[in-house]
Coordinates of C-alpha atoms and ligand atoms in Angstrom, one line a residue:
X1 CA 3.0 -66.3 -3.6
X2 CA 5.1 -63.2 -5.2
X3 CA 7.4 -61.8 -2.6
X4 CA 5.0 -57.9 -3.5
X5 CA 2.1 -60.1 -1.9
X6 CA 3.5 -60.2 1.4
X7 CA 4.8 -57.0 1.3
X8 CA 3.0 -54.7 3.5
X9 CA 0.4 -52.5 1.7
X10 CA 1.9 -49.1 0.8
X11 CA 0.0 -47.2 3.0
X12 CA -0.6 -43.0 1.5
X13 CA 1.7 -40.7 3.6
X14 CA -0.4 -39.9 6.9
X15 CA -1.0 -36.0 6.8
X16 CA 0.3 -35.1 10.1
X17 CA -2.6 -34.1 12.5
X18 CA -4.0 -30.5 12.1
X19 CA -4.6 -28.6 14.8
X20 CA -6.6 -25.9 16.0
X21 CA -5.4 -22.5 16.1
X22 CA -5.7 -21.3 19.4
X23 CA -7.8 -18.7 20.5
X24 CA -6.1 -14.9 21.5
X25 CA -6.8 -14.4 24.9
X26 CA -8.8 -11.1 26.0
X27 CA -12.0 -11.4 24.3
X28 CA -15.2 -10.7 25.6
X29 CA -19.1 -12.3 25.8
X30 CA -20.8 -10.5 22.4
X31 CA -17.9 -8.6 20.9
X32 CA -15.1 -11.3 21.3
X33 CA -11.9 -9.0 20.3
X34 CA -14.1 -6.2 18.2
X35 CA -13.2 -3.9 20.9
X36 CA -9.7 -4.4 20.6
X37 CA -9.1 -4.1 17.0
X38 CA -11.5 -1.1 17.3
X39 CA -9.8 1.0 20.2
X40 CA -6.4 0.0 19.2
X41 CA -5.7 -2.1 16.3
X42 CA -2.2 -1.4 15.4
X43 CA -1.1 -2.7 19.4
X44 CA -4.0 -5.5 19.3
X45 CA -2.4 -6.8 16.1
X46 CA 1.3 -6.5 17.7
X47 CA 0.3 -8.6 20.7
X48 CA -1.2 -11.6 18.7
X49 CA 2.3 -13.6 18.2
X50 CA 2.7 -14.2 21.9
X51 CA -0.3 -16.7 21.2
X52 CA 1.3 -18.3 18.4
X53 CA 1.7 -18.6 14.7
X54 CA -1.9 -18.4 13.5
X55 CA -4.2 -17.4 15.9
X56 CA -8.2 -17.4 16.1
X57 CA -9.5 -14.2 16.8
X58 CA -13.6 -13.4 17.6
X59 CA -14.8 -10.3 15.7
X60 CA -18.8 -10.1 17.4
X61 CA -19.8 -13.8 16.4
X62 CA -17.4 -13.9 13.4
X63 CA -13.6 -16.0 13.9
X64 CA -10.9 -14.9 11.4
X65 CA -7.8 -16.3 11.5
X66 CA -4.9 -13.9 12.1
X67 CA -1.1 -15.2 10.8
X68 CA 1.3 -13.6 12.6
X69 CA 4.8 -15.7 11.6
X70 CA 6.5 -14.1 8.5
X71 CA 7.2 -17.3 7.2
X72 CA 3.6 -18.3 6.6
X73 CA 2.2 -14.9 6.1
X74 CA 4.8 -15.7 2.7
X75 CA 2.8 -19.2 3.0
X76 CA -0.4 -17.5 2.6
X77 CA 0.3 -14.6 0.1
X78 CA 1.8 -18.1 -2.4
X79 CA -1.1 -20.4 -1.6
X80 CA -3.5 -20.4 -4.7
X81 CA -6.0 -22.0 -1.6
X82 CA -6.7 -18.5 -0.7
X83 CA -8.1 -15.5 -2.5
X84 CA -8.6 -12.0 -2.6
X85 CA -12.3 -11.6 -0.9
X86 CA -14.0 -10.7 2.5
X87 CA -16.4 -7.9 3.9
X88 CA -13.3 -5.2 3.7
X89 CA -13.0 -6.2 -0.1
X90 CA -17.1 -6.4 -0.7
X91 CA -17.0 -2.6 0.9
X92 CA -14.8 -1.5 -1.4
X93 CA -16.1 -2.7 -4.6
X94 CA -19.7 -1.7 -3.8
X95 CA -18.1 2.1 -3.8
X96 CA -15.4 1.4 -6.9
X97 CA -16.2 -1.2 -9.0
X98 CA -15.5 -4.7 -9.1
X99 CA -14.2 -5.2 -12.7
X100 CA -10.6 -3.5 -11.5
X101 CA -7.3 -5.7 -10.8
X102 CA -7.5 -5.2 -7.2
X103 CA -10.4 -6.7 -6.6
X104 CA -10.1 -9.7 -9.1
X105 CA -9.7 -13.4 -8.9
X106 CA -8.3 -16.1 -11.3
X107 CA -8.4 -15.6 -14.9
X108 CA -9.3 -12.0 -15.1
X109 CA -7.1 -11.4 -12.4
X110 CA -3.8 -13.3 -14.3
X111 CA -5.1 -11.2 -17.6
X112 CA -5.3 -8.3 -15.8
X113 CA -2.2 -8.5 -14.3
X114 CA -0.7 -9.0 -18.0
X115 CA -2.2 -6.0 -19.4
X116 CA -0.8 -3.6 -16.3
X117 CA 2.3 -5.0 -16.0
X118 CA 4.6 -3.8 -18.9
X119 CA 3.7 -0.4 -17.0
X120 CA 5.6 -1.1 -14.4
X121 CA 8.4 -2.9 -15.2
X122 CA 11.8 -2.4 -14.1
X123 CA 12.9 -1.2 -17.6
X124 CA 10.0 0.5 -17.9
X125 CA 10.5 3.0 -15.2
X126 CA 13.3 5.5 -16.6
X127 CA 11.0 6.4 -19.0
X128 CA 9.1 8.4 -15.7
X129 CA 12.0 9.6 -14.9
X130 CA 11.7 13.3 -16.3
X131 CA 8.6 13.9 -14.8
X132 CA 9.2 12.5 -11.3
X133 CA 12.5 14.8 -11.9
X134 CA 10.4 17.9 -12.7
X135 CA 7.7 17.0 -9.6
X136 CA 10.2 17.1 -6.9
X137 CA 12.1 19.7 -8.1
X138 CA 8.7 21.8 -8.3
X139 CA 7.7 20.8 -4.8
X140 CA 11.2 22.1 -3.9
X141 CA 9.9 25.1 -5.5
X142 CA 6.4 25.2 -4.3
X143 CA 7.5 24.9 -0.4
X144 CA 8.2 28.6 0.7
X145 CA 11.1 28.6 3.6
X146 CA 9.2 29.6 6.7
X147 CA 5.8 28.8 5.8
X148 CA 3.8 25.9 7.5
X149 CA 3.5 22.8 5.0
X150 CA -0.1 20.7 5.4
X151 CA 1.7 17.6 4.6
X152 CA -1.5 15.3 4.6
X153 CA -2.7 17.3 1.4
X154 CA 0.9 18.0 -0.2
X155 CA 1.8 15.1 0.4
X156 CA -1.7 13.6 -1.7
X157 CA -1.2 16.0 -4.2
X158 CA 2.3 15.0 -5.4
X159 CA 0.9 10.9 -5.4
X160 CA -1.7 11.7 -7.8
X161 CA 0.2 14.2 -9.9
X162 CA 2.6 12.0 -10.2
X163 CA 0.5 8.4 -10.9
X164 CA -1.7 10.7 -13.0
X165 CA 0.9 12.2 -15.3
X166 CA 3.1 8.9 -15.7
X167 CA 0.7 6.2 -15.6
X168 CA -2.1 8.4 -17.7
X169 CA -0.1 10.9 -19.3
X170 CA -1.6 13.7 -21.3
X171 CA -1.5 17.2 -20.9
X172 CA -4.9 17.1 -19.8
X173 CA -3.8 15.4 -16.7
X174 CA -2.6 18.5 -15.4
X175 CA -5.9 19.8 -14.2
X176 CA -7.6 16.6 -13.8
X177 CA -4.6 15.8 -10.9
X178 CA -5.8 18.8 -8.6
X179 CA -9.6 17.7 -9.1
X180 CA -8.6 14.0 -8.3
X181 CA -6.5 15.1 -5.4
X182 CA -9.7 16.9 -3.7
X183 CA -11.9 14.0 -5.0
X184 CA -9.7 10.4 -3.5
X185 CA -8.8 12.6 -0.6
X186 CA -12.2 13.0 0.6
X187 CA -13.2 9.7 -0.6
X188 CA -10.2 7.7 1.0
X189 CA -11.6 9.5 4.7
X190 CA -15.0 8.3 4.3
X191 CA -14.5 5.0 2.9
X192 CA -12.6 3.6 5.9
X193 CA -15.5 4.8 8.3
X194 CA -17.9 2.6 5.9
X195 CA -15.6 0.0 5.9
X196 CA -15.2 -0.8 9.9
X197 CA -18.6 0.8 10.5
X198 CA -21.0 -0.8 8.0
X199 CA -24.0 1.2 8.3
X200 CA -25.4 0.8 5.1
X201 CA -28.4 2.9 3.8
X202 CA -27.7 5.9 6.8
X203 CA -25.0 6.7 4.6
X204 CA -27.8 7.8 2.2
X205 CA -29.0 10.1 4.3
X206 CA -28.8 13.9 3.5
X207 CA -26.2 14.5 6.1
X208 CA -23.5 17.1 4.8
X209 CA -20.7 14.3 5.6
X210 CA -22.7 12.0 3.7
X211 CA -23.5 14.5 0.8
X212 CA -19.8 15.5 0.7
X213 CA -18.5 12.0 0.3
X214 CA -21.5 11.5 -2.4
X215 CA -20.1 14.1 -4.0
X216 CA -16.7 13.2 -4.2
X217 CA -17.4 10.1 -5.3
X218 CA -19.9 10.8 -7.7
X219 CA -16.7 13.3 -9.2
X220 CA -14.3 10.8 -9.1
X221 CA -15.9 8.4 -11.1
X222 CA -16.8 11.3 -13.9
X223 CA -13.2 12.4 -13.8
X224 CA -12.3 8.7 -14.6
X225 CA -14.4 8.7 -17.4
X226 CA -13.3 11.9 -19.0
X227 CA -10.1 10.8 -18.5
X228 CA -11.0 8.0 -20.6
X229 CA -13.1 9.9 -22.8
X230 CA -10.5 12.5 -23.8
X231 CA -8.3 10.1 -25.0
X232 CA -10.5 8.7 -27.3
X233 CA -11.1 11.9 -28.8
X234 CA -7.8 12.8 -29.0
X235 CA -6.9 9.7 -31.2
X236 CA -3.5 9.5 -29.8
X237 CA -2.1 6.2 -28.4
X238 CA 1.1 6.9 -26.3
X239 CA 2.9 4.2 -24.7
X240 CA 1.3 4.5 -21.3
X241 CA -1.0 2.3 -18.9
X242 CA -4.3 4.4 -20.0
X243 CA -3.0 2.7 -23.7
X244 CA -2.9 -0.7 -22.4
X245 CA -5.9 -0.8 -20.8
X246 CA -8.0 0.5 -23.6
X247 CA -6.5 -1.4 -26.3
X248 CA -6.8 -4.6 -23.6
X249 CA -8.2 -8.0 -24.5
X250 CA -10.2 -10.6 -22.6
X251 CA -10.3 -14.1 -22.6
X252 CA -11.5 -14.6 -26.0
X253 CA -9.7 -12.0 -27.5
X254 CA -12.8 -9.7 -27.4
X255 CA -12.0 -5.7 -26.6
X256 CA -13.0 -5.5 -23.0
X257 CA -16.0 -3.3 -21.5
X258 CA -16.2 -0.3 -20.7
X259 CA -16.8 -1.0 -17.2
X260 CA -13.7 -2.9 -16.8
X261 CA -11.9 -0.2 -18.3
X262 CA -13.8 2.4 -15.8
X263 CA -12.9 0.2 -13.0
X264 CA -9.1 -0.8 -13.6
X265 CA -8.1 3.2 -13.7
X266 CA -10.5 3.5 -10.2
X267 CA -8.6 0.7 -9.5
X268 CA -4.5 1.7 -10.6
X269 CA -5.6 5.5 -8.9
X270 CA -6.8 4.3 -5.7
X271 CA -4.3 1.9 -5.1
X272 CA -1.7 4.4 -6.1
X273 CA -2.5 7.5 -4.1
X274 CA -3.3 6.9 -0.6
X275 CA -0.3 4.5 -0.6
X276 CA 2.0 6.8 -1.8
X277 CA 0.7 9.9 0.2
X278 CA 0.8 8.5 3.6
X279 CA 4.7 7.1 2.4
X280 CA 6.0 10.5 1.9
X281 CA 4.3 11.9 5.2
X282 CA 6.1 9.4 7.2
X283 CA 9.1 10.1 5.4
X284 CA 9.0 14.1 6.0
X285 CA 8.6 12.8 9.5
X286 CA 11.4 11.2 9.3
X287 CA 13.6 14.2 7.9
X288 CA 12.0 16.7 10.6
X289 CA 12.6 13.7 13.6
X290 CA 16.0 12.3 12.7
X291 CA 17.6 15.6 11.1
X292 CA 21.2 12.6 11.7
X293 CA 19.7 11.2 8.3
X294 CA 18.6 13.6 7.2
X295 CA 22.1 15.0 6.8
X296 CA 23.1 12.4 5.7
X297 CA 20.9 12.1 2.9
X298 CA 21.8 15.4 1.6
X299 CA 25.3 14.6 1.9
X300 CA 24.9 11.5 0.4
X301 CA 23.3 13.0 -2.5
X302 CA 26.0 15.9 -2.8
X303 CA 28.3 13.3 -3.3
X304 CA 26.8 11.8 -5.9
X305 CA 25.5 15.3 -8.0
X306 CA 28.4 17.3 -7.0
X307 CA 25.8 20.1 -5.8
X308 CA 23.9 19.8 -9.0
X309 CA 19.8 19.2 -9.0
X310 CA 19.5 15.5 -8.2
X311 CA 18.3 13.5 -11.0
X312 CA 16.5 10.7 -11.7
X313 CA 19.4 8.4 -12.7
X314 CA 21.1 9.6 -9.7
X315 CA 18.7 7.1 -7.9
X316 CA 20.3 3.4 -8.2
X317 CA 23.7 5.2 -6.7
X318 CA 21.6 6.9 -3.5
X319 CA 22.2 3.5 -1.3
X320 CA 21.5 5.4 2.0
X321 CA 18.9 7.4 0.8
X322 CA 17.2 4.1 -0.6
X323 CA 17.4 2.5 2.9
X324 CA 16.3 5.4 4.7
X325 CA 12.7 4.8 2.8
X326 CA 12.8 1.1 3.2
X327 CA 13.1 1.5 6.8
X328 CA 10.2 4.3 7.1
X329 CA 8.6 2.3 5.4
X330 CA 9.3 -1.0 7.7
X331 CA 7.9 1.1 10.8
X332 CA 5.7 2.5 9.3
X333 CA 3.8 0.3 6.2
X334 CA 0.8 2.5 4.4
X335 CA -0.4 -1.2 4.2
X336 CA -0.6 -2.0 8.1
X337 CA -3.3 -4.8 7.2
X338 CA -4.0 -7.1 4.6
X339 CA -6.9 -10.2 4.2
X340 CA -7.9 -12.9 2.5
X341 CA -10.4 -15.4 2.1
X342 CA -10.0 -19.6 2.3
X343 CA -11.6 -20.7 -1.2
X344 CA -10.7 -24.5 -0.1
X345 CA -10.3 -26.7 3.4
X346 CA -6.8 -26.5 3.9
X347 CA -4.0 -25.4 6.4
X348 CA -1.2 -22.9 7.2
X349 CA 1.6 -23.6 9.5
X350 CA 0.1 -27.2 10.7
X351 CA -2.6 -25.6 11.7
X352 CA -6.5 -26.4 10.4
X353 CA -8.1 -23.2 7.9
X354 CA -11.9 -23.8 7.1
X355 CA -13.0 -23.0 3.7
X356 CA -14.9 -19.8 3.8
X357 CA -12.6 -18.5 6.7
X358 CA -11.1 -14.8 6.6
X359 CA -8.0 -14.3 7.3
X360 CA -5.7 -11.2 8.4
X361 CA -2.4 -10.1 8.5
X362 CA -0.4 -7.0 10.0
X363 CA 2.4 -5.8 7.9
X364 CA 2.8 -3.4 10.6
X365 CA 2.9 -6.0 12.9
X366 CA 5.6 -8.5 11.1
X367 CA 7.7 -5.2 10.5
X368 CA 7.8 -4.5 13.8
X369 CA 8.6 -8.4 15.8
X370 CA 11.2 -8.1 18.0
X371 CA 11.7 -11.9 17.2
X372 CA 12.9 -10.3 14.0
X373 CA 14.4 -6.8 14.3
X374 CA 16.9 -6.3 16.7
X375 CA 15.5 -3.5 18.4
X376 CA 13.1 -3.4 16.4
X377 CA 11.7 0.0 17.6
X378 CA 14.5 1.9 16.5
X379 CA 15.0 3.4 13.2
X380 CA 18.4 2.4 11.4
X381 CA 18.6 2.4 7.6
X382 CA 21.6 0.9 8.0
X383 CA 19.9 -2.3 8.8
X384 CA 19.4 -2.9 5.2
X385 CA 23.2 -2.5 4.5
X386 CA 23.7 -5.8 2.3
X387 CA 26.7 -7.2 5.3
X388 CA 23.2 -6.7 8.0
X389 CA 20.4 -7.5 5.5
X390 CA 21.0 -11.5 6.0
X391 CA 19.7 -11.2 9.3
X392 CA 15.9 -10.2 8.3
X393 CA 13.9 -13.3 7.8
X394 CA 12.1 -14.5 4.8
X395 CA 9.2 -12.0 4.6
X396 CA 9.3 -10.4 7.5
X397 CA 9.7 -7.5 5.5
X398 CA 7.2 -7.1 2.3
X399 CA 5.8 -3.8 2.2
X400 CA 4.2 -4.4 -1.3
X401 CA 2.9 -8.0 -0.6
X402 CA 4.4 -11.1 -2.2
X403 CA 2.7 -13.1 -4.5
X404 CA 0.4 -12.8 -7.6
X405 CA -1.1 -9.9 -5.6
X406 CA 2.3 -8.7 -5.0
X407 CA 1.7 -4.6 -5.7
X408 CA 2.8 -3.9 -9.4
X409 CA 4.3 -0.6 -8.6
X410 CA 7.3 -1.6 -6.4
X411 CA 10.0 -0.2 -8.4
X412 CA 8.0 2.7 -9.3
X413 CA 7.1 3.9 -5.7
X414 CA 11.1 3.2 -5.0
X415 CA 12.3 5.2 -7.1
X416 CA 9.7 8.1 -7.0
X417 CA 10.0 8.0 -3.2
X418 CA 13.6 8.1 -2.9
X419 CA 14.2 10.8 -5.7
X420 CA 11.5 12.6 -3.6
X421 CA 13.6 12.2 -0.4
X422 CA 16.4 13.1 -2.3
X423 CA 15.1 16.5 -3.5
X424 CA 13.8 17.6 -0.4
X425 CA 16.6 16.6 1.8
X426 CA 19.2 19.0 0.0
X427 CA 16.5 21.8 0.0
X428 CA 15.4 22.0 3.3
X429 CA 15.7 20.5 6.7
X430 CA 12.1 20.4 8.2
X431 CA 10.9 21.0 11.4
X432 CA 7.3 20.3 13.1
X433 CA 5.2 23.5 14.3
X434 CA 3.0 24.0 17.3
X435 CA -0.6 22.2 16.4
X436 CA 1.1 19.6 14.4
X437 CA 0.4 15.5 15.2
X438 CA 2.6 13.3 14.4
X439 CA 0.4 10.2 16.2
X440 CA 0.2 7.5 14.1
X441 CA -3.8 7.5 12.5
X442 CA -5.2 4.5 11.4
X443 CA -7.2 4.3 8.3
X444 CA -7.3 2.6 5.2
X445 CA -3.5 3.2 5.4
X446 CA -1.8 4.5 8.2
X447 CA -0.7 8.4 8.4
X448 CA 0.2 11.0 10.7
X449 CA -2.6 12.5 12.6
X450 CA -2.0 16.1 11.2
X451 CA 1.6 16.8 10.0
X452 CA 2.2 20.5 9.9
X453 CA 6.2 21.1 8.6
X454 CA 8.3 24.5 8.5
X455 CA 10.7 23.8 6.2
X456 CA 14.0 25.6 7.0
X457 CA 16.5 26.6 3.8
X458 CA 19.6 24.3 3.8
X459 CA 21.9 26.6 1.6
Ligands
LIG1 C1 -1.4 -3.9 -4.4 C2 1.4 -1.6 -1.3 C3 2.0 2.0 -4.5 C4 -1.1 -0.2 -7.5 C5 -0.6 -3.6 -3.3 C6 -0.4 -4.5 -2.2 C7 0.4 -3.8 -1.3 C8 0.6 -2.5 -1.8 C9 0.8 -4.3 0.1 C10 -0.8 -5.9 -2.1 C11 -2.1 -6.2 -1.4 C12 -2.3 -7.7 -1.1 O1 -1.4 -8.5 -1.0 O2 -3.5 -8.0 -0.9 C13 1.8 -0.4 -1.9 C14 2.7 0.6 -1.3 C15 2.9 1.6 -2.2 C16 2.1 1.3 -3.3 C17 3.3 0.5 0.1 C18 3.7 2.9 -2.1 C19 4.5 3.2 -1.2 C20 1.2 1.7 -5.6 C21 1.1 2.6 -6.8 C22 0.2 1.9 -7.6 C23 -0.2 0.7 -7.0 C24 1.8 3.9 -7.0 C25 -0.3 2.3 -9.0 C26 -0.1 3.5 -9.5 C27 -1.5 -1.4 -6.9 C28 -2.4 -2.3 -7.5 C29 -2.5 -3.4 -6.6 C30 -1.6 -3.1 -5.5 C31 -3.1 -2.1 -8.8 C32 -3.4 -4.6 -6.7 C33 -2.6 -5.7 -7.3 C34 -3.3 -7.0 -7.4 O3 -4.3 -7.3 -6.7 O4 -2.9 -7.8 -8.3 N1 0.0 -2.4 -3.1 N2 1.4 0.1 -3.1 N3 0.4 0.6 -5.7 N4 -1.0 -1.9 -5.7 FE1 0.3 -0.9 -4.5

């Protein structure tokens, strides 16, 4: 007898017992919580972490599981056990393609990601710099002192110009921006309304809503490929995104399609303009509602450019300015919701995740948790000061994702939307005018209602 024969069997690690995510509390027979994530999504989704870390919520017969703890909505975003899929995806793609990045899973995804990403890289963003310079400065211009600003449309106009011209640069772009602007911004209104009410073919019916957002659509996707178009004919390659993704290779080292190349610049514009748009409305908010910071800012940026225009490499030196948009941005994500799909039986937290199950979570909500923000209402750039930083948990403050679907164009959007700030703060301080609403809209990203700014000369 060996002394290993008496030894107890090694037994395989018990996985501690999964349990059952419990179930939010005010659903009801046939719509479960549809009701509330209709009437009122952005509170319903706020209230979910009184029930706990992952919670079961009923959507009509359906149960998705929402995550409300920062710490596994980081879990989640890392897990390869989840993907990017689910009815809000599956409306999307039926409208712009499903051969784009955004949309992707696994190894086109990963090769995807390769081809966009030199794009965007950190060292790769100076080279932007002179035309994000010359865009704010000519919105500067643009604004007159005294008249009313639409900031929902200005607001779109300067995200697309400015994706448009640095991502897909050509002179060409010029026009195409204004024709894009007019396109996505009808597009990104009706394609939320298809999303959370799925009515499928009466959207084909000759309705003038329907026939505008036909239209749009239908002009969007022939802008995309003129865009595309042109720059074949013009036989130049400059180092630019449109390059990359036409010189692109798949798998086997084979050029890719055309529709993959159709869909990846649906896919880089769409991503990149309602984002950005409903950013810089909050953040005009924020200069016409705090006009504190927004002194600030403008001092802070005097201090740096000694009353010259601001410039793009002013940007790494305008700490406050930088924390004033992280912290519209923390009350205010353009992301407020984000999903994914369970590709495997698995679990988050300790508690059980059916394969097959969606799953949500609330940007919005995590940036808002008063078990993480000390009051966690208010707005204090200075929360991000590196001595107060410390004290924001892991993740409970990612308002371009984490993980491999992590948005590409962090450091781009940062320094675009601080140089924007930056400009318009030393202009002009802004205030609202009668008829505009600054209520918080919900859509495919969240905006103000109707922002309507008088922007007032600093001098
Ligand atoms: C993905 C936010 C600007 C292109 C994402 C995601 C978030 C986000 C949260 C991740 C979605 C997920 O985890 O499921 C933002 C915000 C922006 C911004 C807050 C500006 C304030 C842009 C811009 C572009 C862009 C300017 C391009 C010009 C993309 C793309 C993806 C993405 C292509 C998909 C990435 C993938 O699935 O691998 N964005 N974004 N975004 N974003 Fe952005």
């Amino acid at each position: 007898m060996t002394v290993e024969s008496v030894r107890p069997e090694a037994q395989p690690p018990v996985a501690p017992e999964l349990r059952e995510p419990p179930l939010a509390g005010g659903g009801v027979p046939l719509l479960g919580h549809g009701w509330k994530m209709v009437r009122d999504p952005l509170a319903f989704m706020a209230t979910l972490r009184e029930h706990g870390d992952v919670v079961r919520i009923k959507l009509g017969p359906k149960t998705v599981y929402a995550v409300t703890a920062p710490d596994l909505t980081g879990a989640l975003a890392l897990s390869t056990d989840f993907e990017i899929a689910g009815p809000l995806w599956e409306s999307l793609e039926g409208l712009l393609g499903k051969e784009g990045v955004a949309t992707a899973n696994g190894p086109r995804h990963r090769r995807q990601r390769r081809t966009i990403q030199p794009a965007f890289r950190l060292d790769a963003i100076p080279g932007y710099g002179p035309i994000m310079e010359e865009e704010a400065h000519a919105l500067t211009e643009r604004w007159k002192p005294g008249e009313t600003i639409d900031c929902t449309s200005e607001s779109f106009r300067i995200a697309v110009r400015i994706a448009a011209r640095c991502l897909l640069r050509g002179a060409y772009m010029d026009v195409r921006a204004e024709r894009l602007c007019a396109a996505l911004d009808t597009l990104f209104r009706g394609m939320y309304r298809r999303m959370v009410i799925p009515l499928g073919p009466l959207y084909n019916l000759p309705l003038p809503a329907n026939r505008t957002f036909n239209r749009a659509l239908a002009d969007f996707h022939l802008l995309v490929d003129e865009i595309v178009a042109e720059r074949r004919a013009s036989g130049q390659k400059p180092d630019d995104l449109l390059t990359a993704l036409l010189d692109a290779k798949d798998e086997n080292g084979d050029p890719i399609g055309e529709q993959e190349i159709h869909d990846q610049v649906v896919a880089i514009l769409t991503a990149g303009a309602e984002t950005v748009a409903s950013t810089i409305m909050w953040l005009l908010h924020v200069l016409s509602e705090h006009p504190e910071h927004a002194d600030k800012v403008c001092a802070e940026v005097e201090s740096v450019t000694g009353g010259r225009p601001v410039a793009f490499e002013d940007v790494r030196r305008l700490g406050h300015t930088g924390n004033v948009v992280v912290e519209a941005m923390r009350l205010r994500p353009a992301i407020w919701i984000l999903t994914r799909r369970a590709v495997a039986d698995t679990s988050l937290g300790g508690y059980r995740i059916p394969a097959g199950a969606d799953i949500v979570y609330s940007p919005y909500a995590i940036q808002r948790d008063p078990k993480s923000y000390a009051h966690h209402l208010e707005f204090d750039p200075d929360r991000w000061l590196p001595e107060r930083v410390k004290d924001v948990p892991k993740y409970a403050m990612s308002p371009f994702g984490v993980g491999n679907r992590k948005c590409p164009s962090d450091h781009f959007s940062m320094a675009m939307l601080t140089l924007l700030t930056a400009a318009l703060s030393t202009a002009y301080r802004f205030e609202q005018v009668s008829g505009s609403s600054d209520a918080t809209r919900v859509g495919i990203t969240l905006h103000p209602h109707e922002l309507l700014l008088r922007p007032v000369p600093r001098d």
